[in-house]
Coordinates of C-alpha atoms in Angstrom, one line a residue:
M175 CA -45.4 13.6 19.7
R176 CA -46.4 9.9 19.7
E177 CA -43.5 9.2 17.4
M178 CA -41.2 10.8 19.4
G179 CA -42.7 8.9 22.7
E180 CA -42.1 5.5 20.8
K181 CA -38.6 6.8 20.0
R182 CA -38.1 7.1 23.5
R183 CA -39.1 4.0 24.6
R184 CA -37.2 2.3 22.3
G185 CA -34.0 4.1 23.6
H186 CA -33.5 5.9 20.4
L187 CA -33.7 9.5 22.4
N188 CA -32.9 10.8 25.8
P189 CA -35.1 12.5 28.5
A190 CA -34.0 15.7 26.4
G191 CA -35.8 14.5 23.4
F192 CA -32.6 14.2 21.3
A193 CA -31.1 10.9 19.8
G194 CA -28.7 8.8 21.3
G195 CA -29.5 8.0 25.2
L196 CA -29.8 4.6 25.3
H197 CA -26.4 4.3 23.3
D198 CA -24.8 7.0 25.3
H199 CA -25.2 4.8 28.6
E200 CA -24.1 1.5 26.6
E201 CA -21.0 3.5 25.4
K202 CA -20.0 4.6 28.5
K203 CA -20.6 1.0 30.0
K204 CA -18.3 -0.3 27.3
N205 CA -15.4 2.0 27.8
E206 CA -15.9 1.1 31.6
E207 CA -15.3 -2.6 30.8
H208 CA -12.2 -1.9 29.2
K209 CA -10.5 -0.5 32.1
L210 CA -9.0 -3.4 34.4
D211 CA -8.6 -2.0 37.5
M212 CA -6.5 -4.0 40.1
S213 CA -4.7 -1.2 41.8
G214 CA -4.1 -1.7 45.8
M215 CA -4.7 -5.1 46.0
S216 CA -1.3 -6.0 47.8
M217 CA -0.4 -8.7 45.2
D218 CA 3.2 -10.0 44.8
A219 CA 2.3 -11.1 41.7
L220 CA 0.0 -11.3 39.1
P221 CA -2.7 -14.1 38.8
H222 CA -2.9 -16.2 35.7
L223 CA -5.5 -14.3 33.7
T224 CA -7.9 -16.4 31.2
M225 CA -9.7 -13.3 30.0
S226 CA -8.9 -11.6 26.8
L227 CA -6.9 -8.6 26.9
G228 CA -6.6 -7.3 24.1
Q229 CA -9.4 -5.0 24.7
V230 CA -8.4 -3.8 27.7
T231 CA -7.5 0.7 27.1
I232 CA -6.3 1.2 30.7
L233 CA -4.1 -1.0 33.2
D234 CA -4.2 -0.1 36.6
L235 CA -1.9 -2.3 38.5
S236 CA -0.4 0.6 41.2
N237 CA 0.0 0.4 44.8
N238 CA 1.0 -3.6 44.8
N239 CA 4.1 -5.4 45.9
L240 CA 4.5 -6.3 42.3
E241 CA 8.2 -7.3 42.0
S242 CA 7.8 -8.5 38.1
I243 CA 5.2 -8.4 35.4
P244 CA 5.1 -11.2 33.0
E245 CA 6.6 -10.7 29.5
S246 CA 3.1 -12.8 28.4
I247 CA 1.0 -10.2 29.9
I248 CA 2.5 -6.9 28.4
A249 CA 2.4 -8.8 25.0
R250 CA -0.9 -9.3 25.1
L251 CA -2.0 -5.9 26.0
L252 CA -2.3 -4.9 22.0
N253 CA -4.8 -1.7 22.8
V254 CA -3.7 -0.5 26.0
V255 CA -3.3 3.5 26.0
V256 CA -2.4 3.8 29.7
L257 CA -0.6 1.8 31.8
D258 CA -0.2 2.5 35.2
V259 CA 2.5 0.4 37.5
R260 CA 3.4 2.7 40.3
S261 CA 4.0 2.4 43.7
N262 CA 5.3 -1.3 43.3
Q263 CA 8.8 -3.4 43.8
L264 CA 9.5 -3.6 40.2
K265 CA 13.3 -4.0 39.5
S266 CA 12.1 -4.2 35.9
L267 CA 10.3 -3.8 33.0
P268 CA 9.6 -6.4 30.5
N269 CA 11.2 -6.1 27.1
S270 CA 7.8 -6.8 25.2
I271 CA 6.6 -3.4 26.8
G272 CA 7.7 -2.7 23.2
C273 CA 4.7 -4.1 21.5
L274 CA 2.4 -1.6 23.1
S275 CA 2.1 0.3 19.7
K276 CA -1.1 2.2 21.0
L277 CA 0.5 3.5 24.7
K278 CA 0.2 6.9 25.0
V279 CA 0.9 7.1 29.0
L280 CA 3.1 5.2 31.0
N281 CA 3.6 5.6 34.6
V282 CA 6.4 3.5 36.5
S283 CA 7.2 6.0 39.5
G284 CA 7.9 4.7 42.9
N285 CA 9.2 1.5 42.3
L286 CA 13.3 0.0 42.3
L287 CA 13.9 0.4 38.5
E288 CA 17.6 0.7 38.0
S289 CA 17.1 1.3 34.0
L290 CA 14.7 1.4 31.4
P291 CA 14.2 -1.1 28.5
N292 CA 15.4 -0.1 24.7
T293 CA 12.8 -1.4 23.9
I294 CA 10.6 1.5 25.1
E295 CA 11.3 3.5 22.1
E296 CA 9.2 1.4 20.3
C297 CA 6.3 2.8 22.0
R298 CA 6.5 5.4 19.5
A299 CA 2.3 6.7 20.4
L300 CA 3.9 7.5 24.1
E301 CA 3.0 11.2 25.1
E302 CA 3.8 10.9 29.1
L303 CA 6.3 9.2 30.4
H304 CA 6.5 9.2 34.2
A305 CA 9.6 7.2 36.0
N306 CA 9.7 9.3 39.5
F307 CA 11.1 7.7 42.5
N308 CA 13.6 5.1 41.0
E309 CA 16.8 4.1 41.0
L310 CA 17.7 5.3 37.3
T311 CA 21.4 6.2 36.9
K312 CA 20.6 6.1 33.2
L313 CA 18.2 6.9 30.1
P314 CA 18.2 4.7 26.7
D315 CA 20.5 6.6 24.9
T316 CA 18.2 6.5 21.6
L317 CA 15.0 7.5 23.5
G318 CA 14.4 10.8 22.0
F319 CA 15.3 9.7 18.7
E320 CA 11.8 7.5 17.7
L321 CA 9.6 9.4 20.7
H322 CA 8.7 12.1 18.8
S323 CA 5.0 12.2 20.1
L324 CA 6.4 12.7 23.8
R325 CA 4.9 16.1 25.4
K326 CA 6.0 15.5 29.2
L327 CA 9.2 13.6 30.6
S328 CA 9.2 13.1 34.4
V329 CA 12.3 11.7 36.2
N330 CA 12.5 13.4 39.3
S331 CA 14.1 11.6 42.6
N332 CA 16.4 9.2 40.7
K333 CA 20.3 9.2 40.2
L334 CA 20.8 10.4 36.5
A335 CA 24.1 11.9 35.9
Q336 CA 22.8 13.2 32.6
L337 CA 19.9 12.7 30.4
P338 CA 20.3 11.1 27.1
S339 CA 21.9 13.3 23.8
S340 CA 19.1 12.6 22.1
T341 CA 16.9 14.6 23.9
S342 CA 17.3 17.2 21.9
H343 CA 15.2 15.5 19.3
M344 CA 11.8 15.3 21.5
T345 CA 10.4 18.3 19.7
A346 CA 6.7 17.9 21.0
L347 CA 8.1 18.0 24.7
R348 CA 6.2 20.6 26.9
A349 CA 7.5 19.5 30.3
L350 CA 10.6 18.3 31.5
D351 CA 11.0 17.5 35.2
A352 CA 14.8 16.3 36.3
R353 CA 14.7 17.6 39.9
L354 CA 16.4 15.6 42.9
N355 CA 19.2 13.9 40.2
C356 CA 22.5 14.1 40.2
L357 CA 22.8 16.0 36.9
R358 CA 26.5 17.4 36.1
A359 CA 25.1 19.0 33.0
L360 CA 22.4 19.5 30.4
P361 CA 22.5 17.9 27.0
D362 CA 23.3 19.9 23.9
G363 CA 21.1 20.9 21.8
L364 CA 18.4 22.3 23.9
E365 CA 17.2 25.0 21.6
N366 CA 15.5 22.5 19.1
L367 CA 12.5 22.0 21.8
A368 CA 10.6 24.7 20.6
N369 CA 7.5 23.7 22.5
L370 CA 9.2 23.3 26.0
E371 CA 7.4 25.3 28.7
A372 CA 8.2 24.1 31.6
L373 CA 12.0 23.0 32.6
N374 CA 12.8 21.8 36.0
V375 CA 16.5 21.0 37.1
S376 CA 16.8 22.3 40.7
Q377 CA 18.1 20.1 43.5
N378 CA 21.2 18.5 41.6
F379 CA 23.2 20.3 44.3
Q380 CA 26.4 20.6 44.2
F381 CA 26.4 18.5 41.2
L382 CA 25.1 21.1 38.4
R383 CA 27.4 24.2 38.0
E384 CA 26.3 25.8 35.0
L385 CA 23.2 26.2 32.5
P386 CA 24.3 25.7 28.5
Y387 CA 23.5 29.0 26.8
A388 CA 20.7 27.0 24.7
V389 CA 18.3 27.5 27.8
G390 CA 18.0 31.1 26.3
L391 CA 16.8 29.7 23.2
L392 CA 13.8 28.1 24.4
A393 CA 11.7 30.4 23.2
S394 CA 8.4 29.1 24.7
L395 CA 9.3 28.4 28.3
R396 CA 7.1 29.8 30.5
E397 CA 8.8 28.4 33.8
L398 CA 12.0 27.5 34.7
D399 CA 13.4 26.2 38.3
V400 CA 17.1 25.9 38.9
S401 CA 17.0 26.2 42.6
Y402 CA 19.3 24.6 45.0
N403 CA 22.4 24.2 42.7
S404 CA 25.9 25.2 42.5
I405 CA 25.3 27.8 39.7
A406 CA 27.4 30.9 40.0
A407 CA 26.5 32.7 36.6
L408 CA 23.4 32.3 34.5
P409 CA 23.8 32.3 31.0
D410 CA 23.2 36.2 29.2
S411 CA 21.0 34.4 26.7
M412 CA 18.1 34.2 29.3
G413 CA 17.8 37.4 28.4
C414 CA 15.6 36.7 25.3
L415 CA 13.0 34.6 27.4
T416 CA 10.2 36.8 26.9
K417 CA 7.7 34.4 27.5
L418 CA 9.1 33.5 31.4
A419 CA 6.8 33.8 34.1
R420 CA 8.2 31.8 36.7
F421 CA 11.5 31.6 38.1
S422 CA 13.4 30.2 40.9
A423 CA 17.1 30.3 41.6
V424 CA 17.2 30.4 45.4
G425 CA 19.9 28.4 46.9
N426 CA 22.8 28.9 44.2
P427 CA 26.0 31.1 44.8
L428 CA 24.6 33.5 42.0
V429 CA 27.5 36.4 41.3
S430 CA 25.7 36.9 37.9
P431 CA 23.3 38.4 38.0
P432 CA 23.7 39.0 42.2
M433 CA 21.0 37.7 43.9
D434 CA 19.5 41.1 44.8
V435 CA 19.2 41.5 40.9
V436 CA 16.9 38.3 41.2
E437 CA 15.0 39.4 43.6
Q438 CA 13.8 42.4 42.3
G439 CA 11.7 40.0 39.6
L440 CA 12.1 38.6 36.1
D441 CA 12.1 42.2 34.3
A442 CA 15.4 43.5 36.3
M443 CA 17.1 39.7 35.6
R444 CA 16.4 39.9 31.8
A445 CA 17.1 43.9 31.7
Y446 CA 20.7 42.8 33.6
L447 CA 21.4 40.0 31.4
T448 CA 20.7 42.1 28.1
A449 CA 22.7 44.8 29.1
R450 CA 25.3 42.1 29.8
M451 CA 25.0 40.5 26.2
N452 CA 25.0 43.6 24.4
G453 CA 28.6 44.3 26.3
D454 CA 27.3 47.1 28.5
D455 CA 27.5 45.8 32.3
G456 CA 26.3 49.3 33.5
K457 CA 29.9 50.5 34.5
R458 CA 32.0 53.2 32.8
K459 CA 35.2 51.3 31.6
K460 CA 38.5 52.9 31.8
K461 CA 40.8 52.9 28.8
A462 CA 43.4 50.8 28.5
W463 CA 46.0 53.1 26.8
L464 CA 49.0 51.9 28.6
P465 CA 48.7 48.6 26.6
K466 CA 48.2 50.4 23.6
L467 CA 51.5 52.5 24.2
V468 CA 53.4 48.8 24.2
K469 CA 51.6 47.5 21.2
Y470 CA 52.7 50.6 19.0
S471 CA 56.5 50.2 20.4
T472 CA 56.3 53.4 22.3
F473 CA 57.7 51.3 25.5
T474 CA 59.7 48.1 24.5
A475 CA 61.1 45.4 26.5
R476 CA 64.5 46.5 24.8
M477 CA 67.5 47.2 27.4
T478 CA 70.3 49.6 27.1
P479 CA 74.1 47.9 27.4
G480 CA 74.6 47.6 31.3
R481 CA 70.9 46.7 32.4
T482 CA 69.4 43.5 33.4
R483 CA 66.9 42.4 31.1
V484 CA 63.2 42.1 32.0
H485 CA 60.6 40.0 30.9
E486 CA 57.9 41.5 28.6
N487 CA 55.2 40.2 30.9
T488 CA 56.3 42.2 33.8
E489 CA 54.7 45.2 35.2
G490 CA 57.2 47.8 35.9
L491 CA 58.9 49.6 33.3
L492 CA 62.6 51.2 33.5
M493 CA 62.9 54.4 32.6
S494 CA 65.0 54.3 29.7
D495 CA 63.0 51.2 28.1
Y496 CA 60.9 53.8 25.5
R497 CA 61.6 54.7 22.4
S498 CA 60.5 58.3 21.2
L499 CA 57.8 59.3 18.4
N500 CA 59.9 60.6 15.9
G501 CA 58.4 63.7 13.5
I502 CA 55.2 63.1 14.9
A503 CA 54.6 65.7 18.0
S504 CA 56.4 69.0 19.1
P505 CA 59.2 68.7 21.6
R506 CA 56.5 70.2 24.2
F507 CA 54.4 67.1 23.6
L508 CA 57.0 64.8 24.0
T509 CA 57.8 66.3 27.2
M510 CA 54.4 65.7 28.4
L511 CA 54.6 61.8 27.3
S512 CA 58.1 61.7 29.2
P513 CA 58.0 58.4 31.2
R514 CA 59.9 60.9 34.2
R515 CA 56.9 62.7 33.9
L516 CA 54.1 60.0 33.9
F517 CA 55.2 57.4 36.3
S518 CA 57.8 59.7 38.7
P519 CA 56.1 60.5 41.8
R520 CA 55.1 63.7 43.0
R521 CA 57.6 65.8 45.0
N522 CA 56.3 67.4 48.6
S523 CA 59.2 70.0 48.4
P524 CA 57.8 73.6 47.8
K525 CA 57.7 75.1 44.6
H526 CA 60.2 77.9 43.4
C527 CA 59.6 81.1 42.3

C-alpha cells in the first residue's frame, strides 16, 4: 500500500490504481498542442506564422474570408492529417498540397473553387475529400488512379457535367455524393466499386437521363438516391441489389418500373426488375405466326403479271401473293390456310341450307 501511494504521488498511477494517470494527461495535452485552430477569426489573409508547423496534425482555417493560402505554409505541414478550409473565399488551392503525404481528411467545401489541383492525387493517404458548394466544373482526370485509400468523395452542389473515368479505380470508396450537379452520365466501370455502400446522384434534373447497367452490380450498395432527374427506366440489373435498404426515385418520369410499383417498396421493385431481366414481363405474349409464314415463303412479295409491285415492308397482302405448300398437307388443310379464308371479312348474309 505504501508503494502504491508513492507511485500515485509520483504520477505513475491514476486514481483508480492503474499506471499511466499523469502520462495520459500529458499525452492528451500533447495532442491538443498539435491542433492549430484559427477558425472563425474573419481573416482575409493568413498572418506570418513563425511557429513550427511540422508538428501540427490538425489545421482548422474554416469560417474565415481567406482568398488564398500561401504555398509556403502548406509545404510546411509535413505531418498534418486533417486540413479544414471550408467556408472561405478560396478560388484555388496551392499546388503544394501534394506535399501532404499524411493527409487523411481534406475539407474545402463552401468556397469558390472551379477546379482542384492535379497534385491532389499525390495525397495518397487521403480517405475523405469534401468539396461541396463550390463552382467545380471538372475533377482531375487521374484522381482515382492514385487515391486508392479514398473512402468518401463528396462533391455535391457544383457544376460537374461528369465524374472522371478514373472513379472506377477508387476501390475503397464507400460513399459517393454527387447530387445537385449537371451530370449527364455516370462513369464506366462502376462495378469495380465493390465496397460502395451509398450513392447519391439526385437533383441533376434534366441532365441525367439514364443509369448504367453497372449500378446493379454494386453488391455492397445499401443506399441509392436518384430522385429528381429525368430517368424513364431503371436498369434491369438493379433487381440484383439484395443489400439495398434505402431507395428514392421521386421526381423522375419513370415508366419502367412504373412509379406505383416503386411506391410498393423495394421488394416489389426488385421483383419487377428481376422478372424483366429474365424476359418475363408478366404479360402473355401473342404468337407472331404471320412473320413466320413470310419467312418460310408461304407469303412472298412476288406478284403475278399485270399487278403493281408492292414493297416487302408493306403490311397489306394481296390475295394472289402466296405459294401453296406442296405435298405437306391435305387439300382440307390447305383450304384452312387459304388467304381468302384467313383475311376475308365475315359476310353478314344468312347461312343457306
